[in-house]
Amino acid sequence: MSLIIHSDCIPNLPWQPKPAGCPDVVWRYDGNPITDRRPLPQATGIYNSAVVPFRGKFVGVFRTDYRDRMPHLHFGRSDDGLKWTFSPQEIAFQCDDEEVRRQEYGYDPRITRIGDTYYVTWCNGYHGPTIGIARTKDFETFEQLENAFLPYNRNGVLFPRKINGNYAMLSRPSDTGHTPFGDIFYSESPDLTYWGKHRHVMGKGMPWWQDKKIGAGPTPIETSEGWLLFYHGVVQTCNGYVYSTGAALLDLEQPWKVLYRTNKMILQPEAPYETTGYVPNVVFPVTALVDAPTGRIALYCGAADTVTAVAFCEAGELIDFIKANSTV
Ligand code: BMA
């Protein structure tokens, strides 16, 4: 397979080679976690967050849970993608329409660059969770746009280019609570305001690790083998939900068609910072930075709803693994 990745060159991508003898297709950064438990005085954790390369360094939008356990979105910056400083105040999104600006809470942001504009999508509290969208070019001012969908929805993730002439988004319709169900859907919009052409992409299901619900993770990565999508899969055990990570390849022009999908987890909660924290047993993929020429991927995951961790994989090896372990 001669794999082509349509993405950025990130020569300073955080990276560590796979440790000798590691049997897995994804391995963890040995300096994990990369955020502390109390990274700001008012915070009880920064996790499930979005990072992008910007002007030779890195910036991000970070889910920051306060001491009342309400989640807010904070800006952060880093020289190397690993050591972060966070703005003490939450992002002041701008919008003239009070209804659109209404944000009861914000969590699980993703950032997607389309052309010269960076779009933030997140789970926005508007009479229940829905998908908020904002755009920025400089990470100083953020313009909030219309919420994409009616409540209740989570895990809204934009594609990094238009598809069929429209903006395209994955999302996961849900409920007001901890949602004991959930499949991934695809929608298109000509203007980022009106969304339609909804298509079912893939459902929860067997094997057990993803049998309760699933949700899209980072912005899909365009490759010659299809859109590479990391996603989270949830199983309900006798002790509660367990969140792991899987991966799939979607058709490039009809992304609701799944070409391959792993039947095994590629990351499951097993490091101490994933199994212990505010919500034990959560490894939640939100950002995948890929260096196109080398195919190296740095995968940023929230761990145990408390800290942020990084894992690594190599696109070619991962795609081979997905194909070899697919039930589709
Ligand atoms: C989901 C979201 C995620 C969280 C997960 C595990 O419903 O709240 O942000 O990581 O639950 O608690």
Short mmCIF file of C-alpha atoms and ligand atoms in Angstrom, two decimals:
data_model
loop_
_atom_site.label_atom_id
_atom_site.label_comp_id
_atom_site.label_asym_id
_atom_site.label_seq_id
_atom_site.Cartn_x
_atom_site.Cartn_y
_atom_site.Cartn_z
CA MET A 1 0.00 0.00 0.00
CA SER A 2 1.46 3.39 -0.90
CA LEU A 3 -0.48 5.56 1.49
CA ILE A 4 -1.07 9.25 0.78
CA ILE A 5 -2.16 11.49 3.66
CA HIS A 6 -3.79 14.80 2.79
CA SER A 7 -2.84 16.84 5.81
CA ASP A 8 -0.27 19.20 7.30
CA CYS A 9 3.46 18.76 7.72
CA ILE A 10 4.15 19.02 11.45
CA PRO A 11 7.92 18.60 11.79
CA ASN A 12 7.73 19.31 15.55
CA LEU A 13 4.91 16.81 16.15
CA PRO A 14 5.21 15.24 19.62
CA TRP A 15 6.58 11.76 18.99
CA GLN A 16 8.21 8.76 20.62
CA PRO A 17 8.98 5.54 18.73
CA LYS A 18 7.16 2.36 19.68
CA PRO A 19 8.90 0.71 22.65
CA ALA A 20 10.64 -2.56 21.80
CA GLY A 21 8.36 -5.51 22.38
CA CYS A 22 5.13 -3.45 22.47
CA PRO A 23 2.45 -5.71 20.96
CA ASP A 24 -0.01 -2.89 20.25
CA VAL A 25 -0.68 -0.62 17.30
CA VAL A 26 -1.01 2.41 19.61
CA TRP A 27 1.44 3.18 22.44
CA ARG A 28 1.51 5.81 25.19
CA TYR A 29 3.82 8.79 25.75
CA ASP A 30 6.10 7.96 28.67
CA GLY A 31 5.62 11.45 30.18
CA ASN A 32 1.85 11.04 30.57
CA PRO A 33 -0.30 12.61 31.78
CA ILE A 34 0.59 15.95 30.19
CA THR A 35 -1.76 18.01 32.38
CA ASP A 36 -1.93 18.12 36.16
CA ARG A 37 -4.99 17.32 38.19
CA ARG A 38 -5.42 20.97 39.24
CA PRO A 39 -3.93 22.94 36.32
CA LEU A 40 -5.76 26.16 37.25
CA PRO A 41 -6.88 27.16 40.74
CA GLN A 42 -10.56 26.92 39.84
CA ALA A 43 -10.17 23.63 37.93
CA THR A 44 -10.59 20.01 38.94
CA GLY A 45 -9.27 18.72 35.64
CA ILE A 46 -8.44 19.56 32.03
CA TYR A 47 -9.22 16.71 29.65
CA ASN A 48 -11.12 15.73 26.43
CA SER A 49 -9.52 18.69 24.65
CA ALA A 50 -8.57 19.91 21.18
CA VAL A 51 -5.11 20.86 19.98
CA VAL A 52 -3.81 22.19 16.63
CA PRO A 53 -0.45 23.28 15.22
CA PHE A 54 -0.44 27.08 14.85
CA ARG A 55 2.34 29.39 13.64
CA GLY A 56 5.03 26.78 14.31
CA LYS A 57 3.81 26.04 17.85
CA PHE A 58 0.59 24.58 19.27
CA VAL A 59 -2.66 26.02 20.61
CA GLY A 60 -5.79 24.39 21.90
CA VAL A 61 -9.26 24.68 23.36
CA PHE A 62 -9.50 22.80 26.63
CA ARG A 63 -12.37 21.35 28.58
CA THR A 64 -11.87 22.75 32.06
CA ASP A 65 -14.12 21.48 34.82
CA TYR A 66 -14.53 23.90 37.73
CA ARG A 67 -15.00 23.08 41.37
CA ASP A 68 -18.76 23.00 40.89
CA ARG A 69 -18.03 20.33 38.23
CA MET A 70 -19.40 22.53 35.43
CA PRO A 71 -17.28 22.37 32.26
CA HIS A 72 -15.94 25.53 30.55
CA LEU A 73 -13.74 26.08 27.49
CA HIS A 74 -10.31 27.64 28.03
CA PHE A 75 -7.62 28.58 25.53
CA GLY A 76 -4.13 27.10 25.94
CA ARG A 77 -0.76 27.35 24.23
CA SER A 78 2.37 25.22 24.04
CA ASP A 79 5.77 25.35 22.34
CA ASP A 80 6.06 21.59 21.99
CA GLY A 81 2.48 20.25 22.19
CA LEU A 82 3.23 18.62 25.55
CA LYS A 83 3.76 21.36 28.16
CA TRP A 84 0.75 23.67 28.23
CA THR A 85 -0.19 26.98 29.78
CA PHE A 86 -3.85 27.80 30.09
CA SER A 87 -5.64 31.14 30.10
CA PRO A 88 -7.13 31.71 33.54
CA GLN A 89 -10.42 32.96 32.06
CA GLU A 90 -12.74 30.97 29.85
CA ILE A 91 -13.01 31.91 26.16
CA ALA A 92 -15.37 34.87 25.61
CA PHE A 93 -17.21 33.78 22.48
CA GLN A 94 -18.64 36.67 20.46
CA CYS A 95 -22.08 36.72 18.96
CA ASP A 96 -24.73 39.46 18.65
CA ASP A 97 -27.58 37.01 19.07
CA GLU A 98 -28.18 36.33 22.77
CA GLU A 99 -29.90 33.00 22.07
CA VAL A 100 -26.91 31.74 20.11
CA ARG A 101 -24.48 33.06 22.71
CA ARG A 102 -26.33 31.21 25.46
CA GLN A 103 -23.86 28.64 26.76
CA GLU A 104 -24.94 26.87 29.92
CA TYR A 105 -21.76 24.81 29.70
CA GLY A 106 -19.24 23.74 27.08
CA TYR A 107 -17.29 20.52 26.85
CA ASP A 108 -15.39 18.03 24.67
CA PRO A 109 -14.21 20.57 22.03
CA ARG A 110 -12.76 19.61 18.66
CA ILE A 111 -10.85 21.96 16.34
CA THR A 112 -10.95 21.56 12.56
CA ARG A 113 -9.06 23.77 10.12
CA ILE A 114 -10.84 24.39 6.82
CA GLY A 115 -8.76 26.67 4.60
CA ASP A 116 -7.46 29.51 6.77
CA THR A 117 -10.23 29.26 9.37
CA TYR A 118 -10.27 27.15 12.52
CA TYR A 119 -13.66 25.84 13.61
CA VAL A 120 -14.32 24.77 17.18
CA THR A 121 -17.19 22.37 17.73
CA TRP A 122 -18.21 21.32 21.21
CA CYS A 123 -21.01 20.01 23.32
CA ASN A 124 -22.89 23.22 24.07
CA GLY A 125 -25.50 23.52 26.80
CA TYR A 126 -28.64 25.02 25.22
CA HIS A 127 -31.58 23.56 27.12
CA GLY A 128 -29.67 20.30 26.99
CA PRO A 129 -26.52 19.30 25.15
CA THR A 130 -26.22 20.17 21.47
CA ILE A 131 -23.37 20.98 19.08
CA GLY A 132 -21.92 24.50 19.36
CA ILE A 133 -19.78 25.92 16.56
CA ALA A 134 -17.40 28.88 16.61
CA ARG A 135 -14.72 30.09 14.24
CA THR A 136 -11.45 31.92 14.61
CA LYS A 137 -8.42 32.77 12.51
CA ASP A 138 -6.16 34.03 15.27
CA PHE A 139 -7.27 32.23 18.46
CA GLU A 140 -7.87 35.65 20.01
CA THR A 141 -11.44 36.29 18.92
CA PHE A 142 -13.92 33.47 18.54
CA GLU A 143 -17.18 34.07 16.69
CA GLN A 144 -19.96 31.77 17.84
CA LEU A 145 -22.28 30.49 15.09
CA GLU A 146 -25.70 28.85 15.30
CA ASN A 147 -25.89 25.56 17.18
CA ALA A 148 -25.81 22.85 14.55
CA PHE A 149 -28.62 20.67 15.82
CA LEU A 150 -31.55 20.50 18.18
CA PRO A 151 -30.74 19.10 21.59
CA TYR A 152 -29.78 16.41 22.37
CA ASN A 153 -26.53 15.73 20.63
CA ARG A 154 -22.85 15.26 21.46
CA ASN A 155 -19.51 14.53 19.79
CA GLY A 156 -19.95 16.87 16.80
CA VAL A 157 -16.86 16.72 14.59
CA LEU A 158 -16.37 18.59 11.29
CA PHE A 159 -14.57 17.14 8.27
CA PRO A 160 -11.53 19.21 7.22
CA ARG A 161 -12.89 19.94 3.75
CA LYS A 162 -16.26 20.30 2.07
CA ILE A 163 -17.85 17.11 0.78
CA ASN A 164 -20.28 17.27 -2.15
CA GLY A 165 -19.86 21.08 -1.96
CA ASN A 166 -21.07 21.23 1.64
CA TYR A 167 -19.60 21.39 5.12
CA ALA A 168 -19.86 17.95 6.67
CA MET A 169 -20.14 16.85 10.28
CA LEU A 170 -20.36 13.67 12.31
CA SER A 171 -22.45 13.73 15.47
CA ARG A 172 -24.08 11.45 17.99
CA PRO A 173 -27.72 12.12 18.91
CA SER A 174 -28.18 11.51 22.63
CA ASP A 175 -30.22 12.46 25.70
CA THR A 176 -29.94 14.83 28.66
CA GLY A 177 -28.17 12.34 30.88
CA HIS A 178 -25.46 9.76 30.45
CA THR A 179 -27.04 8.38 27.28
CA PRO A 180 -27.30 4.59 27.37
CA PHE A 181 -27.36 4.44 23.55
CA GLY A 182 -25.76 6.10 20.56
CA ASP A 183 -24.74 5.75 16.93
CA ILE A 184 -22.65 8.06 14.73
CA PHE A 185 -24.54 10.08 12.07
CA TYR A 186 -23.35 12.29 9.19
CA SER A 187 -24.90 15.66 8.17
CA GLU A 188 -24.16 18.32 5.55
CA SER A 189 -24.65 22.08 5.47
CA PRO A 190 -24.11 24.67 2.73
CA ASP A 191 -23.52 27.50 5.23
CA LEU A 192 -22.82 26.05 8.72
CA THR A 193 -26.31 27.16 9.75
CA TYR A 194 -28.77 24.78 8.10
CA TRP A 195 -27.90 21.11 8.47
CA GLY A 196 -29.52 18.20 6.62
CA LYS A 197 -28.89 15.18 4.40
CA HIS A 198 -28.56 13.16 7.59
CA ARG A 199 -27.12 9.69 7.09
CA HIS A 200 -26.42 6.85 9.51
CA VAL A 201 -22.69 6.06 9.57
CA MET A 202 -22.23 3.32 12.12
CA GLY A 203 -23.85 1.91 15.21
CA LYS A 204 -22.92 0.61 18.58
CA GLY A 205 -22.74 -3.12 18.60
CA MET A 206 -20.72 -6.24 18.96
CA PRO A 207 -18.11 -6.98 20.11
CA TRP A 208 -18.76 -6.01 23.72
CA TRP A 209 -16.30 -3.11 24.10
CA GLN A 210 -18.55 -0.87 21.95
CA ASP A 211 -21.95 -2.41 22.61
CA LYS A 212 -23.50 0.47 24.61
CA LYS A 213 -22.70 3.54 22.44
CA ILE A 214 -20.05 5.06 20.21
CA GLY A 215 -19.04 8.62 19.28
CA ALA A 216 -16.70 10.26 16.78
CA GLY A 217 -13.35 11.34 18.18
CA PRO A 218 -10.93 13.71 16.41
CA THR A 219 -11.39 15.42 13.04
CA PRO A 220 -11.19 12.64 10.44
CA ILE A 221 -7.86 12.37 8.59
CA GLU A 222 -8.05 12.22 4.80
CA THR A 223 -5.97 9.38 3.34
CA SER A 224 -5.86 7.56 0.02
CA GLU A 225 -7.50 4.61 1.87
CA GLY A 226 -10.48 6.67 3.10
CA TRP A 227 -11.20 8.98 6.04
CA LEU A 228 -9.34 7.66 9.06
CA LEU A 229 -11.66 8.08 12.04
CA PHE A 230 -10.80 7.45 15.68
CA TYR A 231 -13.86 6.98 17.84
CA HIS A 232 -14.79 6.03 21.38
CA GLY A 233 -16.72 2.90 22.17
CA VAL A 234 -18.48 2.28 25.48
CA VAL A 235 -19.39 -0.91 27.30
CA GLN A 236 -21.57 -1.05 30.41
CA THR A 237 -20.01 -3.29 33.00
CA CYS A 238 -21.35 -4.27 36.42
CA ASN A 239 -19.28 -1.31 37.73
CA GLY A 240 -20.30 1.35 35.23
CA TYR A 241 -19.35 2.54 31.76
CA VAL A 242 -15.89 1.86 30.31
CA TYR A 243 -14.67 4.12 27.45
CA SER A 244 -12.12 2.77 24.95
CA THR A 245 -10.87 3.79 21.52
CA GLY A 246 -11.45 2.22 18.12
CA ALA A 247 -10.79 3.29 14.53
CA ALA A 248 -12.50 3.06 11.14
CA LEU A 249 -12.05 4.01 7.50
CA LEU A 250 -14.92 5.88 5.81
CA ASP A 251 -15.54 6.36 2.10
CA LEU A 252 -13.99 9.63 0.89
CA GLU A 253 -17.00 11.03 -1.00
CA GLN A 254 -19.77 9.19 0.86
CA PRO A 255 -18.43 9.16 4.41
CA TRP A 256 -21.57 7.49 5.76
CA LYS A 257 -20.27 4.33 4.08
CA VAL A 258 -17.93 2.47 6.42
CA LEU A 259 -15.16 0.65 4.55
CA TYR A 260 -13.48 -0.97 7.57
CA ARG A 261 -13.92 -0.80 11.33
CA THR A 262 -11.85 -2.40 14.05
CA ASN A 263 -13.55 -5.12 16.02
CA LYS A 264 -10.89 -4.67 18.74
CA MET A 265 -10.04 -1.70 20.92
CA ILE A 266 -6.85 0.05 19.87
CA LEU A 267 -6.58 1.71 23.30
CA GLN A 268 -8.34 0.60 26.45
CA PRO A 269 -8.09 2.17 29.90
CA GLU A 270 -5.13 0.51 31.58
CA ALA A 271 -2.61 3.19 32.62
CA PRO A 272 -3.16 4.37 36.22
CA TYR A 273 -4.26 7.85 35.06
CA GLU A 274 -6.93 6.20 32.87
CA THR A 275 -8.24 3.75 35.44
CA THR A 276 -8.24 6.20 38.37
CA GLY A 277 -9.70 9.68 38.47
CA TYR A 278 -13.02 11.48 38.65
CA VAL A 279 -14.56 8.93 36.27
CA PRO A 280 -12.44 5.77 36.28
CA ASN A 281 -11.83 3.76 33.11
CA VAL A 282 -12.11 6.43 30.45
CA VAL A 283 -9.72 6.93 27.53
CA PHE A 284 -11.45 9.40 25.24
CA PRO A 285 -9.77 10.38 21.90
CA VAL A 286 -10.35 14.00 20.85
CA THR A 287 -7.37 15.15 18.77
CA ALA A 288 -5.24 13.34 16.19
CA LEU A 289 -2.33 15.39 14.85
CA VAL A 290 -0.72 13.78 11.82
CA ASP A 291 2.54 14.65 10.13
CA ALA A 292 1.62 13.86 6.51
CA PRO A 293 5.08 12.96 5.13
CA THR A 294 5.92 10.46 7.90
CA GLY A 295 2.38 9.28 8.78
CA ARG A 296 3.18 9.77 12.47
CA ILE A 297 0.10 10.46 14.59
CA ALA A 298 -0.06 12.00 18.06
CA LEU A 299 -3.40 11.10 19.60
CA TYR A 300 -4.58 13.30 22.48
CA CYS A 301 -7.02 11.61 24.83
CA GLY A 302 -8.88 12.62 27.93
CA ALA A 303 -8.11 10.19 30.75
CA ALA A 304 -10.56 9.35 33.54
CA ASP A 305 -12.29 12.75 33.09
CA THR A 306 -9.33 14.25 34.98
CA VAL A 307 -6.15 14.68 32.88
CA THR A 308 -4.92 14.76 29.29
CA ALA A 309 -2.66 12.06 27.84
CA VAL A 310 -0.91 11.48 24.53
CA ALA A 311 -0.51 8.26 22.58
CA PHE A 312 1.24 7.56 19.30
CA CYS A 313 0.68 5.42 16.23
CA GLU A 314 1.76 5.28 12.64
CA ALA A 315 -0.94 5.75 9.98
CA GLY A 316 0.16 2.94 7.65
CA GLU A 317 0.46 0.37 10.43
CA LEU A 318 -2.86 1.47 11.91
CA ILE A 319 -4.68 1.21 8.58
CA ASP A 320 -3.26 -2.28 8.03
CA PHE A 321 -4.49 -3.19 11.52
CA ILE A 322 -7.98 -1.79 10.89
CA LYS A 323 -8.29 -3.76 7.66
CA ALA A 324 -6.97 -6.97 9.24
CA ASN A 325 -9.34 -6.70 12.22
CA SER A 326 -12.50 -5.41 10.57
CA THR A 327 -15.95 -6.90 10.81
CA VAL A 328 -17.34 -4.70 8.01
C1 BMA B 1 -19.55 11.42 28.35
C2 BMA B 1 -18.98 12.82 28.26
C3 BMA B 1 -17.49 12.72 28.16
C4 BMA B 1 -16.93 11.91 29.30
C5 BMA B 1 -17.61 10.57 29.37
C6 BMA B 1 -17.14 9.72 30.52
O1 BMA B 1 -20.92 11.44 28.48
O2 BMA B 1 -19.30 13.56 29.40
O3 BMA B 1 -16.97 14.00 28.21
O4 BMA B 1 -15.56 11.69 29.11
O5 BMA B 1 -18.99 10.78 29.46
O6 BMA B 1 -17.49 10.30 31.74
#
